[in-house]
JSON list of C-alpha atoms in Angstrom, two decimals:
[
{"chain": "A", "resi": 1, "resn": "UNK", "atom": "CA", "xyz": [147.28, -109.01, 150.88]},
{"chain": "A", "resi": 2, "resn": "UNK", "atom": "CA", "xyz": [145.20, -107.81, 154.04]},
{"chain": "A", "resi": 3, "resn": "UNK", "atom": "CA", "xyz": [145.83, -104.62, 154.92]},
{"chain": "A", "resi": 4, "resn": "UNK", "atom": "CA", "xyz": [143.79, -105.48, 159.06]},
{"chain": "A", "resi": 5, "resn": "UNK", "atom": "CA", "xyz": [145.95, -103.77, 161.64]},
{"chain": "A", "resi": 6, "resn": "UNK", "atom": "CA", "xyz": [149.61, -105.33, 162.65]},
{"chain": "A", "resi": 7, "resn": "UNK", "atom": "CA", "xyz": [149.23, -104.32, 166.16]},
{"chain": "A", "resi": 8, "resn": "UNK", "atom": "CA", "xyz": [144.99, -103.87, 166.44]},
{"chain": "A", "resi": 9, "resn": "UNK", "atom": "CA", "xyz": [144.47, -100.66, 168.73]},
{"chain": "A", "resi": 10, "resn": "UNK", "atom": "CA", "xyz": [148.02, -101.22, 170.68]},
{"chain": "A", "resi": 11, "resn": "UNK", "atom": "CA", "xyz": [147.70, -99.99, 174.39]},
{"chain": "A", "resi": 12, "resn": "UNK", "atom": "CA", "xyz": [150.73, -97.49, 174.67]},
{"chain": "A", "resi": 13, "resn": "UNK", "atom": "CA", "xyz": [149.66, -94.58, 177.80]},
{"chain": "A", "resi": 14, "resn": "UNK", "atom": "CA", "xyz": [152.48, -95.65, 179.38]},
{"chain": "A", "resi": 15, "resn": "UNK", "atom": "CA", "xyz": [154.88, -94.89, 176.83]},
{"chain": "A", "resi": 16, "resn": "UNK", "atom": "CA", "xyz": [152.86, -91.38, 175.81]},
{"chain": "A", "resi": 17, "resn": "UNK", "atom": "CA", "xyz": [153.19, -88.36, 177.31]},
{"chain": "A", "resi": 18, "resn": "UNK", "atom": "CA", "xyz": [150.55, -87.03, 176.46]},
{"chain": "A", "resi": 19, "resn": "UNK", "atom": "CA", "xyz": [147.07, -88.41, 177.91]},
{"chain": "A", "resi": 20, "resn": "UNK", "atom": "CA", "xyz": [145.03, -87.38, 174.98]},
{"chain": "A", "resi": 21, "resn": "UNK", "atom": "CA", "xyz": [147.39, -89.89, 172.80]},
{"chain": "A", "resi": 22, "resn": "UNK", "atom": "CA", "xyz": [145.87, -93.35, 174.07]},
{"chain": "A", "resi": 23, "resn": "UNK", "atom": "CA", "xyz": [146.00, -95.09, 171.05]},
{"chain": "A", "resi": 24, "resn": "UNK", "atom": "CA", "xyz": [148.65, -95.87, 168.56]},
{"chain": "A", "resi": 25, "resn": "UNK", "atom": "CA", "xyz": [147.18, -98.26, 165.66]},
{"chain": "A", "resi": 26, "resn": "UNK", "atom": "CA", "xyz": [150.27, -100.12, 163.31]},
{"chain": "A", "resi": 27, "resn": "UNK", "atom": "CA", "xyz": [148.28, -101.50, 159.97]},
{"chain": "A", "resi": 28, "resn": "UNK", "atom": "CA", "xyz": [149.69, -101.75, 156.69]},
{"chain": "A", "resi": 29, "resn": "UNK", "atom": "CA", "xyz": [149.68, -99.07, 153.82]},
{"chain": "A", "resi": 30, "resn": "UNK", "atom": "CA", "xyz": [146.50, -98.47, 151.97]},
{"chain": "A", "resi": 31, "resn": "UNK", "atom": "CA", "xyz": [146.20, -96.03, 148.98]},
{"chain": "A", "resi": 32, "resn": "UNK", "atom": "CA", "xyz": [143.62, -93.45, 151.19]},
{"chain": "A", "resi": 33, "resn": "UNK", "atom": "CA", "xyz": [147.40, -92.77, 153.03]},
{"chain": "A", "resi": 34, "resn": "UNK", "atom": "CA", "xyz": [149.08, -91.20, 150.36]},
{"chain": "A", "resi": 35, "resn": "UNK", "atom": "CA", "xyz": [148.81, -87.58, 150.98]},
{"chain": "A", "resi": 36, "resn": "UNK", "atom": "CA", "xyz": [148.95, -87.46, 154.77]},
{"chain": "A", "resi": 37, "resn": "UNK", "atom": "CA", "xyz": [152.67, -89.54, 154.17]},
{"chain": "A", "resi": 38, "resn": "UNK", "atom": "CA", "xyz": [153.78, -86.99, 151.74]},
{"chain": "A", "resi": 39, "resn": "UNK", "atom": "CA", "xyz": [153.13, -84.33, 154.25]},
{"chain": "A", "resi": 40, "resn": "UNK", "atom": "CA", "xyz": [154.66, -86.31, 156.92]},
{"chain": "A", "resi": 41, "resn": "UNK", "atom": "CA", "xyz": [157.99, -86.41, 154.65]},
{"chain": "A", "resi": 42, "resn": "UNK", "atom": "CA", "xyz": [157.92, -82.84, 154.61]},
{"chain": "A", "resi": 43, "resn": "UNK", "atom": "CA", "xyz": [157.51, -82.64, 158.21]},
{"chain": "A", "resi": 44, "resn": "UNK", "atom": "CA", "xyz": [160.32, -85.32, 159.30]},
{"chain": "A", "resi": 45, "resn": "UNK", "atom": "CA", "xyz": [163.10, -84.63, 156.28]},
{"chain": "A", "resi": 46, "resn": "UNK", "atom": "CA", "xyz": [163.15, -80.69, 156.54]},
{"chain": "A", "resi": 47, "resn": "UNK", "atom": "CA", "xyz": [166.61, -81.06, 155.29]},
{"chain": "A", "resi": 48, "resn": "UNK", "atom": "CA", "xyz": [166.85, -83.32, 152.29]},
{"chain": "A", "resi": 49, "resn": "UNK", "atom": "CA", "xyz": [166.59, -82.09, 148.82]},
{"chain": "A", "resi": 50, "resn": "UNK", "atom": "CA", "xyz": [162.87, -82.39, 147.44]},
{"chain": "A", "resi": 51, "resn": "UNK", "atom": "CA", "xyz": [164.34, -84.89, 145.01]},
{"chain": "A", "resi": 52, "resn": "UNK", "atom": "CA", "xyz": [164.89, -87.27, 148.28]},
{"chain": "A", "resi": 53, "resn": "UNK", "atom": "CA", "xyz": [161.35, -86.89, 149.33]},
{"chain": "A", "resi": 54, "resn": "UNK", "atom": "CA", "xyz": [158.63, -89.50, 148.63]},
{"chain": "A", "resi": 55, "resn": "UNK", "atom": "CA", "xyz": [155.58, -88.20, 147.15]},
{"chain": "A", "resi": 56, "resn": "UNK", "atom": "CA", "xyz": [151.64, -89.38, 147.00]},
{"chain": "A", "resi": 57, "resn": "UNK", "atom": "CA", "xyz": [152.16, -91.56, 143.52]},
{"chain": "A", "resi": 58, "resn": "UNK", "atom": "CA", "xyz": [155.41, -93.20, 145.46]},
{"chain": "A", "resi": 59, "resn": "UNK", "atom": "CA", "xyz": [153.17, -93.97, 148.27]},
{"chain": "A", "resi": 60, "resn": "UNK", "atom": "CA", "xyz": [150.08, -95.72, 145.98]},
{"chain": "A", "resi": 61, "resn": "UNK", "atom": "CA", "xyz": [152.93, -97.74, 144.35]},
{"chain": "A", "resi": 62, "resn": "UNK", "atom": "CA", "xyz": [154.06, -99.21, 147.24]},
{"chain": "A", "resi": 63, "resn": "UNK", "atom": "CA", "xyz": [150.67, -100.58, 147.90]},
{"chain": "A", "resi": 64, "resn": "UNK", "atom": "CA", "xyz": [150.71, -102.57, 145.05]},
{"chain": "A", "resi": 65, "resn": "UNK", "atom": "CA", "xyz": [154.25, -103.63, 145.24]},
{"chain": "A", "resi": 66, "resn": "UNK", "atom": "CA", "xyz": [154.62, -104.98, 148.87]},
{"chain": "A", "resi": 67, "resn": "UNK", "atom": "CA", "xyz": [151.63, -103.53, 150.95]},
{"chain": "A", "resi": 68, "resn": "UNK", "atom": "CA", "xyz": [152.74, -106.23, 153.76]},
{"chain": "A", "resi": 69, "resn": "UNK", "atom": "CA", "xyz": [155.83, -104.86, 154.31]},
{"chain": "A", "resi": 70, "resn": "UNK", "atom": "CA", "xyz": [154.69, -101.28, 154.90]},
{"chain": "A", "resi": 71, "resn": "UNK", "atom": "CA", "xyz": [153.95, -99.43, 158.21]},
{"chain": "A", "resi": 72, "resn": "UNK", "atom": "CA", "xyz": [151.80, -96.62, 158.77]},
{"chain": "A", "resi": 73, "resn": "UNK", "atom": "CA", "xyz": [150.92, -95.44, 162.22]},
{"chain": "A", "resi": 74, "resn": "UNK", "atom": "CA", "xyz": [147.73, -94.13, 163.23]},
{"chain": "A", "resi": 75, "resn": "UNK", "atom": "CA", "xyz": [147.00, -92.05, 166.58]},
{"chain": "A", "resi": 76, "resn": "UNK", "atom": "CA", "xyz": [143.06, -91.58, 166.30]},
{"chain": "A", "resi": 77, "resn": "UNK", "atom": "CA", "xyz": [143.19, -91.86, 162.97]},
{"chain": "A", "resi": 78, "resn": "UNK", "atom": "CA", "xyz": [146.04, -89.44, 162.23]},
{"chain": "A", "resi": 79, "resn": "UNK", "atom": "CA", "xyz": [148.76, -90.67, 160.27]},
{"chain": "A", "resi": 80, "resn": "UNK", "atom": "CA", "xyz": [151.93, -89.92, 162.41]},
{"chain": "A", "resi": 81, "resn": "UNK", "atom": "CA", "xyz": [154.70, -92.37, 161.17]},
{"chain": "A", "resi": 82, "resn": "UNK", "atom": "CA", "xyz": [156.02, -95.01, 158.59]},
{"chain": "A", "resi": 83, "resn": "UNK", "atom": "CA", "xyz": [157.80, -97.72, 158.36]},
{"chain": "A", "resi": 84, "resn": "UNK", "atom": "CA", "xyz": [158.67, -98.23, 154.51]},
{"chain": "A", "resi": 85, "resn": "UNK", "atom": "CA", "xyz": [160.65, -101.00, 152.79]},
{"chain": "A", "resi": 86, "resn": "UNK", "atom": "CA", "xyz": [161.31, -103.81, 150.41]},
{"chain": "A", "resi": 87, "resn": "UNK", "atom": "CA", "xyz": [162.84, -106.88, 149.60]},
{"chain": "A", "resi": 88, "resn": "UNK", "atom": "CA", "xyz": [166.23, -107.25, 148.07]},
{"chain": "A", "resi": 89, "resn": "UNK", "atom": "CA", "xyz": [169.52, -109.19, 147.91]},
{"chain": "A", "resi": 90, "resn": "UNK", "atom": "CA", "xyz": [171.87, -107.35, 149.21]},
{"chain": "A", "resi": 91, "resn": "UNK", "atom": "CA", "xyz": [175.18, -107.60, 148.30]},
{"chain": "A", "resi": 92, "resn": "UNK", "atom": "CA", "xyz": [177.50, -106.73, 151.48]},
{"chain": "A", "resi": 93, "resn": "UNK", "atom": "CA", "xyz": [180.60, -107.64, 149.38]},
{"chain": "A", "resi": 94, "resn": "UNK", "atom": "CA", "xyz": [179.64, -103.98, 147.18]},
{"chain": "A", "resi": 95, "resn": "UNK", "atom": "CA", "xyz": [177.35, -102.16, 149.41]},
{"chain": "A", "resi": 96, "resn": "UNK", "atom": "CA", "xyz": [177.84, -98.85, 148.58]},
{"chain": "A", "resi": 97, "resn": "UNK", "atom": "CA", "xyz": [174.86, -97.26, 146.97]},
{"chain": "A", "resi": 98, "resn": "UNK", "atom": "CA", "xyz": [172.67, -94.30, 146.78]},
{"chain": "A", "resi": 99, "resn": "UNK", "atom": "CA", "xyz": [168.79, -93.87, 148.17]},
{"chain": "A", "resi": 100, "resn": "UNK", "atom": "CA", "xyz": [167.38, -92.78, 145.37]},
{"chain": "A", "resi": 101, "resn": "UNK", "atom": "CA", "xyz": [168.68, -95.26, 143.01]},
{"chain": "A", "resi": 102, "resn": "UNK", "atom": "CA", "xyz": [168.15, -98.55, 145.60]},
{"chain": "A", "resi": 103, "resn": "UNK", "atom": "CA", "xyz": [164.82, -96.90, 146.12]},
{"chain": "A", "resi": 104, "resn": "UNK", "atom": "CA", "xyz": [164.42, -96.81, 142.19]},
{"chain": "A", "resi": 105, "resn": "UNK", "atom": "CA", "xyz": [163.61, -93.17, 142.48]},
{"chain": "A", "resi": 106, "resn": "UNK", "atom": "CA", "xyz": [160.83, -93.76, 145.67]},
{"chain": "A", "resi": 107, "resn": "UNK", "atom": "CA", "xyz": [158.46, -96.61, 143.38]},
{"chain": "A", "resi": 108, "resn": "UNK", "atom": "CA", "xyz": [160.55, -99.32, 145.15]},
{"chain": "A", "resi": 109, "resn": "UNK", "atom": "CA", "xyz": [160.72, -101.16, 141.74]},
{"chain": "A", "resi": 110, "resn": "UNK", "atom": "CA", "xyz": [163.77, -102.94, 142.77]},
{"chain": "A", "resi": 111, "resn": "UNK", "atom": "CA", "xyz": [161.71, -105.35, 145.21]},
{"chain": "A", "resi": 112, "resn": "UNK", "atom": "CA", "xyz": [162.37, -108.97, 144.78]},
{"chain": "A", "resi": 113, "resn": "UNK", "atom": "CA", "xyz": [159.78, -111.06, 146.62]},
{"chain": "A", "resi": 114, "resn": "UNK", "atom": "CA", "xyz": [162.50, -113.76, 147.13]},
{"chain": "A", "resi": 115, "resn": "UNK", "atom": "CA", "xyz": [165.00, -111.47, 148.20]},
{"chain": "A", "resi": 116, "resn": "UNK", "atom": "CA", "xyz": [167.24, -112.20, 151.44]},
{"chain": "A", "resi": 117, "resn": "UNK", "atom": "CA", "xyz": [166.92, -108.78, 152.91]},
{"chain": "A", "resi": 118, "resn": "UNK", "atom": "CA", "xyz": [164.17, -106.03, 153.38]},
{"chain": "A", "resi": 119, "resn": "UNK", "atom": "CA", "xyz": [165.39, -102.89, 152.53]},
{"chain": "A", "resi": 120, "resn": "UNK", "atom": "CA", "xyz": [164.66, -100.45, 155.41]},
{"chain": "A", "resi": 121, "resn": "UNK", "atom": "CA", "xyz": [163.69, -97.31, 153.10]},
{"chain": "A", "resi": 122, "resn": "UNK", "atom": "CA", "xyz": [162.11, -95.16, 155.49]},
{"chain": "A", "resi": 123, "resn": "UNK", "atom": "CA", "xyz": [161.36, -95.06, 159.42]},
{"chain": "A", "resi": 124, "resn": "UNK", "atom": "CA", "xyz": [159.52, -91.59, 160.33]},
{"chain": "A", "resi": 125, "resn": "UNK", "atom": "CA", "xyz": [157.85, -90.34, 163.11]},
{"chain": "A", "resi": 126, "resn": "UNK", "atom": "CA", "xyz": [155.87, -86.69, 163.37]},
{"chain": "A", "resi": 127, "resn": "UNK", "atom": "CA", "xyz": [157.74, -84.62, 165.21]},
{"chain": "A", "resi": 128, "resn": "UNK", "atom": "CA", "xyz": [155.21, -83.48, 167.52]},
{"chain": "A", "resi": 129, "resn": "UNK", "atom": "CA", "xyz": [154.83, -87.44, 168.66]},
{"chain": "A", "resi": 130, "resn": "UNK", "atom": "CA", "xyz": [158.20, -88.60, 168.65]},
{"chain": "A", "resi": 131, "resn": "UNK", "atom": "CA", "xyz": [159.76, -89.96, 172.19]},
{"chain": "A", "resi": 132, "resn": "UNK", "atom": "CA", "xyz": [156.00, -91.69, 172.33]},
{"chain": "A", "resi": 133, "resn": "UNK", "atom": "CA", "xyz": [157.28, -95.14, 171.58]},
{"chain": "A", "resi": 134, "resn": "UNK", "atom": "CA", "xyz": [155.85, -95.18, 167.90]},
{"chain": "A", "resi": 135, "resn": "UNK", "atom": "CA", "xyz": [159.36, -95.01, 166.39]},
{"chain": "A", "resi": 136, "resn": "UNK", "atom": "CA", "xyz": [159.71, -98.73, 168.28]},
{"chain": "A", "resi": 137, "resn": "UNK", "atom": "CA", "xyz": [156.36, -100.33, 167.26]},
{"chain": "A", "resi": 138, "resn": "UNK", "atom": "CA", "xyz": [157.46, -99.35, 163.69]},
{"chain": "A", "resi": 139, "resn": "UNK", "atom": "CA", "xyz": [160.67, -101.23, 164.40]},
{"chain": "A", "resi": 140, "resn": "UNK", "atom": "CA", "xyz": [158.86, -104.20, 166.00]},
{"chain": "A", "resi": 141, "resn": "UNK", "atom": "CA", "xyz": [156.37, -104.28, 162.93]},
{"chain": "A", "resi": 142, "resn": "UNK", "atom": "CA", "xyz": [159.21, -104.40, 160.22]},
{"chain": "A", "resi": 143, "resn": "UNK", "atom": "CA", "xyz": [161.26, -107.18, 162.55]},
{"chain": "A", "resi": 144, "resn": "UNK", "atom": "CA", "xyz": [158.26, -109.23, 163.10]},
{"chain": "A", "resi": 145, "resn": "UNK", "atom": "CA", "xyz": [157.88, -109.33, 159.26]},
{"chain": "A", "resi": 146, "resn": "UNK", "atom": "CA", "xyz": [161.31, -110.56, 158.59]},
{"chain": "A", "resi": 147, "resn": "UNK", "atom": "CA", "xyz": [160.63, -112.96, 161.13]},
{"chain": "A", "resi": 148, "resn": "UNK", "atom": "CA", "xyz": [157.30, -114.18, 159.44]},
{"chain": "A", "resi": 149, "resn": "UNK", "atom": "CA", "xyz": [159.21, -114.27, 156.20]},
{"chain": "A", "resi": 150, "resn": "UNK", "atom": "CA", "xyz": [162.39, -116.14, 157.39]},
{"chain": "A", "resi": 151, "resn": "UNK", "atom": "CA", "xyz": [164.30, -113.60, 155.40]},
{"chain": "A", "resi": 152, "resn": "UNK", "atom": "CA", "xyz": [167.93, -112.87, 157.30]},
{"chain": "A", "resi": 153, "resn": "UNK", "atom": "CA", "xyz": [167.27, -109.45, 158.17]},
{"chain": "A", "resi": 154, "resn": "UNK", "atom": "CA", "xyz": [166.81, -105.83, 157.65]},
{"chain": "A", "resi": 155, "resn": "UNK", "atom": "CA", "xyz": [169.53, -103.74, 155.56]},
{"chain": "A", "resi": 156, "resn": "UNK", "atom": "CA", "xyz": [169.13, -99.74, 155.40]},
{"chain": "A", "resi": 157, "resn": "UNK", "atom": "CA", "xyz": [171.31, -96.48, 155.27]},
{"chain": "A", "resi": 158, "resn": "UNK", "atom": "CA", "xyz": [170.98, -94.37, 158.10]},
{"chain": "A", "resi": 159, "resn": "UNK", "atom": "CA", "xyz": [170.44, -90.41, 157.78]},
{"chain": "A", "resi": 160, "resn": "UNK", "atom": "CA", "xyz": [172.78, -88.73, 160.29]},
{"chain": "A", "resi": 161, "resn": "UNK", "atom": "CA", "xyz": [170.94, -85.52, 161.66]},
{"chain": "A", "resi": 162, "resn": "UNK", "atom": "CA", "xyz": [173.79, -84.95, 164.67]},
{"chain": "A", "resi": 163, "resn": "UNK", "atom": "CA", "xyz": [176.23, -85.19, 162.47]},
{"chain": "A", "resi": 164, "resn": "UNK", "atom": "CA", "xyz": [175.44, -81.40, 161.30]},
{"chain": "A", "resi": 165, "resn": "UNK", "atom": "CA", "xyz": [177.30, -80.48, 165.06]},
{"chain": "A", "resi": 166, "resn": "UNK", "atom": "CA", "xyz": [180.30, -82.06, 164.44]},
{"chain": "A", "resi": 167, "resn": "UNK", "atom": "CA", "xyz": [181.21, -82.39, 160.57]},
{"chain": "A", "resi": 168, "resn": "UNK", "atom": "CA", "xyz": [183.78, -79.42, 161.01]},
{"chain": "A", "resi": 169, "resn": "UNK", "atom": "CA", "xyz": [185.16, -81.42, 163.50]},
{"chain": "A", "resi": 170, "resn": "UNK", "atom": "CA", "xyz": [185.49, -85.03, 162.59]},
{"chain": "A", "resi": 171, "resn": "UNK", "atom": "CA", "xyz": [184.56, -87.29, 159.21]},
{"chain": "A", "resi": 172, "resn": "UNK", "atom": "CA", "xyz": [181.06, -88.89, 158.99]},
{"chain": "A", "resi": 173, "resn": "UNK", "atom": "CA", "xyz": [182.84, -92.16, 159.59]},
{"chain": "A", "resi": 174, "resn": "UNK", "atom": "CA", "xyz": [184.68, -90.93, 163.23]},
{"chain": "A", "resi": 175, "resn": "UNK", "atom": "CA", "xyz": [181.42, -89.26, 164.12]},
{"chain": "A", "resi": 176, "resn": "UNK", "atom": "CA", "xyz": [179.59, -92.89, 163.28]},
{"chain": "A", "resi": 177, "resn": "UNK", "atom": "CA", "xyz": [182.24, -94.80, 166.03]},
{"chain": "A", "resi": 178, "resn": "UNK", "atom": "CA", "xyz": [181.85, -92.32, 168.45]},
{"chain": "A", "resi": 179, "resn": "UNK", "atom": "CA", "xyz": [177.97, -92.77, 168.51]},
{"chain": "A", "resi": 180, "resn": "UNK", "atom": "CA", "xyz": [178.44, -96.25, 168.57]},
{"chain": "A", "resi": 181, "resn": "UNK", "atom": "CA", "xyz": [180.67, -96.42, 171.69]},
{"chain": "A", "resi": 182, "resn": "UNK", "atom": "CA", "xyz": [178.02, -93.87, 173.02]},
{"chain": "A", "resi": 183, "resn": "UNK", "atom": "CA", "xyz": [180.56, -90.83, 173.15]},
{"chain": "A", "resi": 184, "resn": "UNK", "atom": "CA", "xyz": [177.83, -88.56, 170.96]},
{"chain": "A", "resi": 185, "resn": "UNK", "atom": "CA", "xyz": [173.72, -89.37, 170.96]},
{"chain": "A", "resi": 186, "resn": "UNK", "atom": "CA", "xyz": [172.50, -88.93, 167.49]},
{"chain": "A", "resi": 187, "resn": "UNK", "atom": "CA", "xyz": [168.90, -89.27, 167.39]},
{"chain": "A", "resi": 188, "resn": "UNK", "atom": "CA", "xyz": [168.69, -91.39, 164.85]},
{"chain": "A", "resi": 189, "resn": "UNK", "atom": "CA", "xyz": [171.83, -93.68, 164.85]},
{"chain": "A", "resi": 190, "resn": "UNK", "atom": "CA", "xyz": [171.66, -94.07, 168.93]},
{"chain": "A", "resi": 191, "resn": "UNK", "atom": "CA", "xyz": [167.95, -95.21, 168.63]},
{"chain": "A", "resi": 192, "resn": "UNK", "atom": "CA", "xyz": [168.99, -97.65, 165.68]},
{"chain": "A", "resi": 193, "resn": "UNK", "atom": "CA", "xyz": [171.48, -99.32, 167.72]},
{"chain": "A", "resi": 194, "resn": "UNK", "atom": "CA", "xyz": [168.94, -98.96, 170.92]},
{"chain": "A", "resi": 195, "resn": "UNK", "atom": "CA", "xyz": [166.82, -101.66, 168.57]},
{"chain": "A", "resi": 196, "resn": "UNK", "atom": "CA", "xyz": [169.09, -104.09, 167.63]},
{"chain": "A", "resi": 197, "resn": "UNK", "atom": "CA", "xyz": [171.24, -102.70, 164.60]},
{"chain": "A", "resi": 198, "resn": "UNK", "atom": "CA", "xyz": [174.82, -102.87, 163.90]},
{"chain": "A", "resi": 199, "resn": "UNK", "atom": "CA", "xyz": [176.77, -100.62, 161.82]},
{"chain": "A", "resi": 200, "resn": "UNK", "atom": "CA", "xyz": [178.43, -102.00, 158.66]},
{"chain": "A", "resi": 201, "resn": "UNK", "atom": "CA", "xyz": [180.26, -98.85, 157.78]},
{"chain": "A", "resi": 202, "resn": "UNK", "atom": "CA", "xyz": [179.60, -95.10, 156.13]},
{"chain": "A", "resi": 203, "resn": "UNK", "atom": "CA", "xyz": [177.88, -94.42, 152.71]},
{"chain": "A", "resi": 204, "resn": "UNK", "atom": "CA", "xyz": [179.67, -91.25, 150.76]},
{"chain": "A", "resi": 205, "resn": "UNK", "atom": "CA", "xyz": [176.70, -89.32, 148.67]},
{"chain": "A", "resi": 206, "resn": "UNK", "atom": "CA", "xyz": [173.91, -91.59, 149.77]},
{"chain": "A", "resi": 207, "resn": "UNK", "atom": "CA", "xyz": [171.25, -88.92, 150.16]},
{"chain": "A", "resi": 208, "resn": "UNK", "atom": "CA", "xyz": [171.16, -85.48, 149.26]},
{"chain": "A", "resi": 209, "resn": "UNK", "atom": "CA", "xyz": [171.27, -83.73, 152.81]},
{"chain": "A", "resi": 210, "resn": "UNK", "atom": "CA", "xyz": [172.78, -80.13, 153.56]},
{"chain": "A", "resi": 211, "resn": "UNK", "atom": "CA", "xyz": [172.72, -81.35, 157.52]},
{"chain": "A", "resi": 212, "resn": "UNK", "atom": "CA", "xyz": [174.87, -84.25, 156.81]},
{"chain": "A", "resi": 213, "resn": "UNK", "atom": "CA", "xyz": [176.80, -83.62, 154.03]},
{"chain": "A", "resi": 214, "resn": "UNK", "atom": "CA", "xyz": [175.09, -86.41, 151.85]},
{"chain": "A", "resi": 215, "resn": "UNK", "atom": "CA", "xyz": [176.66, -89.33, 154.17]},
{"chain": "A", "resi": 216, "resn": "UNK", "atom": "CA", "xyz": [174.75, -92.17, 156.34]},
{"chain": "A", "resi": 217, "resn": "UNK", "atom": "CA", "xyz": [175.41, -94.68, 157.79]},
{"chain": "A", "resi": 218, "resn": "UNK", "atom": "CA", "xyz": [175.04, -98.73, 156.53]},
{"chain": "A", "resi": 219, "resn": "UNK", "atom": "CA", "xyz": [173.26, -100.40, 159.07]},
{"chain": "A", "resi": 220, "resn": "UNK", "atom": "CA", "xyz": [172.11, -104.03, 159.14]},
{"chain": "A", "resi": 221, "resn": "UNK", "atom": "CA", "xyz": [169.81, -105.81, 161.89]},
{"chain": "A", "resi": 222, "resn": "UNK", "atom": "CA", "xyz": [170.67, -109.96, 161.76]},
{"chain": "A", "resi": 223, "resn": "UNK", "atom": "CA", "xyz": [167.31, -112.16, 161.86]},
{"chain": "A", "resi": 224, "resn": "UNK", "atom": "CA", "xyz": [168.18, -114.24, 165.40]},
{"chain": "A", "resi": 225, "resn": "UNK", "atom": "CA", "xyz": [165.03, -116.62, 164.17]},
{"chain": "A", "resi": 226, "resn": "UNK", "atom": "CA", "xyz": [166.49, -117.00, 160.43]},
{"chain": "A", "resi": 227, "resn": "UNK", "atom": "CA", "xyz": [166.79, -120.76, 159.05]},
{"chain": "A", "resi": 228, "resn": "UNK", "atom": "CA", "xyz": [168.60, -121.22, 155.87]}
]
C-alpha cells in the first residue's frame, strides 16, 4: 500500500494563524510515527483512563492492518494530528458498544477489508494547532477514502468534552440534542456535525472518561457517492 502523501504539501496560510505554520502535509501512517502519536494521545485525551489510550505497538499494527485508511498530519515534519480507523459492518440494528472492545483493545483486529463501514477510531489534533483547519483535512482524508472505496460511510462514537459543564444538569443524551439544535457548542460534537455527521443516538460506558462520565455520542456520516 503506498504510504506518498494524501494531500502532497497542502497550501493552508489562510486557514493558520500562525505564519510560521505554512504547511500542513496529510500522508498515511508509517511505522517511524509511532511514538510521536502516542505522545499526541497523551496530549489530546488528558482525561481518559490510560487503558483508553493508544500506544506505539497499537500504532505499528495499524500499519500493517489498513495503512490506507490512516491519517497522520505533518506541519514541517511534526506530527500534529490523526485520523485513525477501520473497516467494519456495522450493525445499526445493535449498536451499542464499547471503544476498547470495537477497537479490539487499540490493534484494530476487528477490520474487515469488505466491510460496509470505516470505523472512525480516532480524530486528534495537538492542541497548540487546533482551530488551524487540520481537524478538517483529516475529515476530508477519511471521506475521500470511503469515497474511493464505495463503502457507505463512516461510523464512530463521539467523546463529549462539554459535556463535563453540564452533566449535573442534564443526561448525556439531552446535552447531545441540545448541541445538535446548536443550543450548547461542544467542541467536538459541533465540529462533527459542522462536517457532515448525524447523530444516531448516546453510547452508556463507551469510553472510560472522568469528563464525560464514560458516554459519547453514535455518530454516522452517509457516503452521498455510495453505489450498492
Amino acid at each position: 500500500m503506498s504510504n506518498s502523501p494524501v494531500t502532497s504539501k497542502t497550501q493552508v496560510s489562510k486557514l493558520l494563524s500562525k505564519p510560521s505554520l505554512n504547511q500542513v502535509d496529510i500522508v498515511t501512517i508509517r511505522p517511524e510515527f509511532a511514538e510521536d502519536l502516542e505522545v499526541l494521545q497523551v496530549r489530546c485525551f488528558p482525561t481518559l483512563a490510560a487503558s483508553e489510550l493508544m500506544r506505539k505497538e497499537h500504532f505499528l499494527n495499524h500499519c500493517k492492518v489498513f495503512s490506507e485508511g490512516n491519517f497522520v498530519a505533518l506541519v514541517q515534519g511534526r506530527v500534529v494530528g490523526l485520523g485513525a480507523g477501520f473497516l467494519i459492518d456495522f450493525d445499526f440494528d445493535d449498536p451499542n458498544h464499547s471503544f476498547l472492545d470495537i477497537i479490539d483493545g487499540g490493534y484494530f483486529g476487528n477490520h474487515d477489508p469488505n466491510g460496509d463501514y470505516y470505523y472512525g477510531a480516532d480524530i486528534s489534533v495537538d492542541p497548540d494547532y487546533r482551530k488551524q483547519g487540520i481537524g478538517r483535512l483529516l475529515y476530508e482524508a477519511r471521506q475521500g477514502l470511503v469515497r474511493r472505496l464505495n463503502r457507505k460511510g463512516i461510523v464512530a462514537g463521539g467523546v463529549l468534552p462539554g459535556f463535563a459543564n453540564y452533566k449535573h444538569l442534564m443526561s448525556a443524551g439531552a446535552y447531545v440534542q441540545d448541541v445538535v439544535a446548536k443550543r450548547i457548542y461542544d467542541r467536538t460534537l459541533s465540529f462533527q456535525l459542522k462536517n457532515g455527521f448525524k447523530v444516531k443516538g448516546v453510547l452508556q460506558d463507551y469510553i472510560e472518561d472522568s469528563a464525560s462520565d464514560n458516554w459519547a455520542s453514535l455518530i454516522v456520516w452517509e457516503n452521498p457517492d455510495y453505489r450498492p
